[in-house]
PDB file of C-alpha atoms in Angstrom:
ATOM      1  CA  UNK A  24     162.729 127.122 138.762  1.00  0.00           C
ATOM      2  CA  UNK A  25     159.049 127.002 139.725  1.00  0.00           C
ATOM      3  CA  UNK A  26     156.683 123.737 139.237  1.00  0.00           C
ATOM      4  CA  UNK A  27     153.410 123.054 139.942  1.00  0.00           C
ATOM      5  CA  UNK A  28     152.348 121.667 143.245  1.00  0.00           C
ATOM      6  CA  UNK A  29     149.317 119.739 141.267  1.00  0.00           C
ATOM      7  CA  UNK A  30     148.964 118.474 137.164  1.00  0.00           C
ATOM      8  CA  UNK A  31     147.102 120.484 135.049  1.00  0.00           C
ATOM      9  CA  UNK A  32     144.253 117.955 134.784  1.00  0.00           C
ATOM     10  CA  UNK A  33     141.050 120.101 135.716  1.00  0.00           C
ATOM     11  CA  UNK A  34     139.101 121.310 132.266  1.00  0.00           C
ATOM     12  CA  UNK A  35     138.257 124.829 132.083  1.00  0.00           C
ATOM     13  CA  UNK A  36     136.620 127.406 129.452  1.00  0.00           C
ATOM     14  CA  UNK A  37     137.860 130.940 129.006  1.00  0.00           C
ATOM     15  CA  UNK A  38     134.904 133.437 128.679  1.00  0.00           C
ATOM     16  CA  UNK A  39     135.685 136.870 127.275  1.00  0.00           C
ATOM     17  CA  UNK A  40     133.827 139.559 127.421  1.00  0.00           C
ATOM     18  CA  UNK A  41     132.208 141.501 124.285  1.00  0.00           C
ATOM     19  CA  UNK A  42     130.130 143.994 125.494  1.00  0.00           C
ATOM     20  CA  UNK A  43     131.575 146.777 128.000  1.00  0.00           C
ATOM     21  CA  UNK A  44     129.496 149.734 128.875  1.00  0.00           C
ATOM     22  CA  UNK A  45     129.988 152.447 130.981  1.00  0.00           C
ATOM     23  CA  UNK A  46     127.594 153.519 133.840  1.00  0.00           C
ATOM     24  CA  UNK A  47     128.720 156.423 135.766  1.00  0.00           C
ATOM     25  CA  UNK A  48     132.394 156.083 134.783  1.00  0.00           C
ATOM     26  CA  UNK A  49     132.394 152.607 136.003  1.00  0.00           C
ATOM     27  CA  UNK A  50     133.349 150.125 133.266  1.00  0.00           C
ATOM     28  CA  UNK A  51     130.624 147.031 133.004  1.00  0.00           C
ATOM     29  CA  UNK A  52     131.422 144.063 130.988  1.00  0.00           C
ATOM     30  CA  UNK A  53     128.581 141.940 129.600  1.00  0.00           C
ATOM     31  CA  UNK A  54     128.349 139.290 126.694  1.00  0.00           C
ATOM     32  CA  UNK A  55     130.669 136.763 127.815  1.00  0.00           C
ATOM     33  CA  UNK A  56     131.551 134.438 124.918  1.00  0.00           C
ATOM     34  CA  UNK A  57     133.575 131.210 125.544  1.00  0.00           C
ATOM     35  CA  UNK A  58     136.752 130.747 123.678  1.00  0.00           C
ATOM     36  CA  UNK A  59     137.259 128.029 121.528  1.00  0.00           C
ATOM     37  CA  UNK A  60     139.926 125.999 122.803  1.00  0.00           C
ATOM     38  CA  UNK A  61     139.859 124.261 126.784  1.00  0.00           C
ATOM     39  CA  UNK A  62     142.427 125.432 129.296  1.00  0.00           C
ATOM     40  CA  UNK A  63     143.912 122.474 131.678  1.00  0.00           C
ATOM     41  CA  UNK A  64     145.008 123.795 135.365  1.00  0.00           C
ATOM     42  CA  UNK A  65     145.145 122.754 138.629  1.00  0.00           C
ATOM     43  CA  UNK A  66     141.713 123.763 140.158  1.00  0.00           C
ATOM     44  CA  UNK A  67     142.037 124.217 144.533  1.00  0.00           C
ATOM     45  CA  UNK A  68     138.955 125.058 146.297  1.00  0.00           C
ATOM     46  CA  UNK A  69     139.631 124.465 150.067  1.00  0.00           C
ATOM     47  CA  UNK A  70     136.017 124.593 150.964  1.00  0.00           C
ATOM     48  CA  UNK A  71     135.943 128.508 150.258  1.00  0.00           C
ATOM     49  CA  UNK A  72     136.316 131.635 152.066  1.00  0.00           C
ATOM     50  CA  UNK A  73     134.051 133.261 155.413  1.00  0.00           C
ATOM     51  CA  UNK A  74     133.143 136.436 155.150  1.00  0.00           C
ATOM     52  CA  UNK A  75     130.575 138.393 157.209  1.00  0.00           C
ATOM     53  CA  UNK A  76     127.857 140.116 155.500  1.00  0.00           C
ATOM     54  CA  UNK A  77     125.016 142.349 157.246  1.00  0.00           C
ATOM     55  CA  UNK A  78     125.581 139.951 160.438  1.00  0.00           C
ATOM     56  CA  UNK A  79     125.568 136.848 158.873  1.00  0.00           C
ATOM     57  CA  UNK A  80     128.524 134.607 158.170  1.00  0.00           C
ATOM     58  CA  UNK A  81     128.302 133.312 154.686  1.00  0.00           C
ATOM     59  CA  UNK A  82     130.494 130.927 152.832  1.00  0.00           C
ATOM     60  CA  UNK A  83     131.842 132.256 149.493  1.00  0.00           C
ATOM     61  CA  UNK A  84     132.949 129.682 146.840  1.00  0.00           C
ATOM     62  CA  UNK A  85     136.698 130.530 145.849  1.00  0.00           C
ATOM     63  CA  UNK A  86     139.534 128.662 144.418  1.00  0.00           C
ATOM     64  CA  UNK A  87     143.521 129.282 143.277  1.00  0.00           C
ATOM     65  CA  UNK A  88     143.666 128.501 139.130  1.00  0.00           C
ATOM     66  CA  UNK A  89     147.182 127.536 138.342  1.00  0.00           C
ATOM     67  CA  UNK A  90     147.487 126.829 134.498  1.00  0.00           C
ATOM     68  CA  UNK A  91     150.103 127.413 131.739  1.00  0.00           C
ATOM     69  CA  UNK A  92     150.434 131.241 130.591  1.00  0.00           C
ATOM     70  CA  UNK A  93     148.162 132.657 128.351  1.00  0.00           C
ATOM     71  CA  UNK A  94     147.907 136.806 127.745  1.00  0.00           C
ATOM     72  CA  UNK A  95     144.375 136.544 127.218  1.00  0.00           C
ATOM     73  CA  UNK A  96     143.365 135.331 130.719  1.00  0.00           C
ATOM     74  CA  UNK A  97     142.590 139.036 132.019  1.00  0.00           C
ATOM     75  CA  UNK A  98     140.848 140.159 135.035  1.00  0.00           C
ATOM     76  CA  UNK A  99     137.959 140.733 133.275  1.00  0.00           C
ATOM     77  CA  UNK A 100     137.707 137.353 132.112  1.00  0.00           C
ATOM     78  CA  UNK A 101     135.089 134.591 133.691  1.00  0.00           C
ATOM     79  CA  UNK A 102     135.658 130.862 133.954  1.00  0.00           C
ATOM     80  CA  UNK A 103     133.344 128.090 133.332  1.00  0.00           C
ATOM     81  CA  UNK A 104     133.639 124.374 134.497  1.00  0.00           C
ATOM     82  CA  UNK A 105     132.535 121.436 131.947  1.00  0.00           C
ATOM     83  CA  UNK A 106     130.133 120.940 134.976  1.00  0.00           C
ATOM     84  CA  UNK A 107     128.436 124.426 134.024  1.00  0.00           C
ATOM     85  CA  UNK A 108     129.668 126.221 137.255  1.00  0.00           C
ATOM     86  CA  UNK A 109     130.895 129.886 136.372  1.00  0.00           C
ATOM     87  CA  UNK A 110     133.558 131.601 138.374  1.00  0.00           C
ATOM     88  CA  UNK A 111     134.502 135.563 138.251  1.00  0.00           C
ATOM     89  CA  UNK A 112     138.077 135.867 138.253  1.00  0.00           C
ATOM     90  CA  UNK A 113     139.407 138.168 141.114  1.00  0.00           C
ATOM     91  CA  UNK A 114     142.463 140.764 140.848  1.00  0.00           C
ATOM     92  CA  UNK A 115     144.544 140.360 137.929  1.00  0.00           C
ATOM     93  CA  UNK A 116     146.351 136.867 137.410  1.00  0.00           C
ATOM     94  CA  UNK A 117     149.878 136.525 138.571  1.00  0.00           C
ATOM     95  CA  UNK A 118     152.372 135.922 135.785  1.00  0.00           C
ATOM     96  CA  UNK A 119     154.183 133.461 137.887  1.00  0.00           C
ATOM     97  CA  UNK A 120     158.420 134.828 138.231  1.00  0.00           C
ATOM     98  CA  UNK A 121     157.413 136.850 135.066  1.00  0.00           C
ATOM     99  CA  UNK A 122     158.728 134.250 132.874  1.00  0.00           C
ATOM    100  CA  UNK A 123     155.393 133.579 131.022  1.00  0.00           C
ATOM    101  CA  UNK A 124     155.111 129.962 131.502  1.00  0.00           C
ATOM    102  CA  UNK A 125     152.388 129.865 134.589  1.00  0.00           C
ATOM    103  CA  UNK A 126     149.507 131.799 136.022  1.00  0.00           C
ATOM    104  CA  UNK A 127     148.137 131.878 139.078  1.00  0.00           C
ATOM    105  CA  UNK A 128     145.113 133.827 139.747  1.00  0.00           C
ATOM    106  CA  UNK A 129     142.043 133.220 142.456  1.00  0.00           C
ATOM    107  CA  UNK A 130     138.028 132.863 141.358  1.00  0.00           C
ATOM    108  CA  UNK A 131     134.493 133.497 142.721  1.00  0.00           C
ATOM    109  CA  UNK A 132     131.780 131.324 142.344  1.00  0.00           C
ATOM    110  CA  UNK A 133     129.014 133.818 140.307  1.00  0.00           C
ATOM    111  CA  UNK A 134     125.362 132.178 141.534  1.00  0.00           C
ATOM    112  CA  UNK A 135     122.104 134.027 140.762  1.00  0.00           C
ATOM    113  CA  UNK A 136     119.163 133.406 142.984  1.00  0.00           C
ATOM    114  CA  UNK A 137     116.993 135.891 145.386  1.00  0.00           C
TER     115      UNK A 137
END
């Protein structure tokens, strides 16, 4: 049987989408609205990820969610920190063994700026 590696201590908020366009057949969500309850999980950020981008090595903020199942954490789906931090959730979580009792799914860091 699968456990945890870590408790489910870190506070997060489920946003879900409410707007989705389409712009040249390419589905665009918008609108995100937080749920009303808090998800615990065990939040893992191991200083992010390096990726290379027009030259230049740049750090991207990601982190592994692990958290008790719920079916409306989709891929389209952000996540918000109590600190006000908002992550993009990438590839569609993993239904851990299929027995609907954990997910594990991996997260972007969204920041605006330019």
């Amino acid at each position: 049987m699968y456990q945890p590696e870590s408790p489910f201590i870190k506070p997060l908020i489920l946003l879900i989408p409410t707007k989705i366009t389409n712009y040249n057949g390419v589905r665009k969500y918008s609108d995100y609205q937080p749920s009303l309850d808090i998800i615990f999980s065990s939040f893992k950020t191991y200083g992010g990820t390096e990726i290379q981008v027009n030259g230049t090595i740049v750090i991207e903020e990601t982190a592994i969610v692990e958290t008790w199942y719920r079916p409306d954490i989709k891929s389209n789906c952000h996540i918000s920190t109590t600190e006000g931090a908002e992550y993009e959730i990438l590839g569609e979580p993993e239904d851990i063994k299929e027995r609907h009792q954990f997910l594990r799914f991996k997260i972007r860091r969204l920041k605006g700026g330019a």
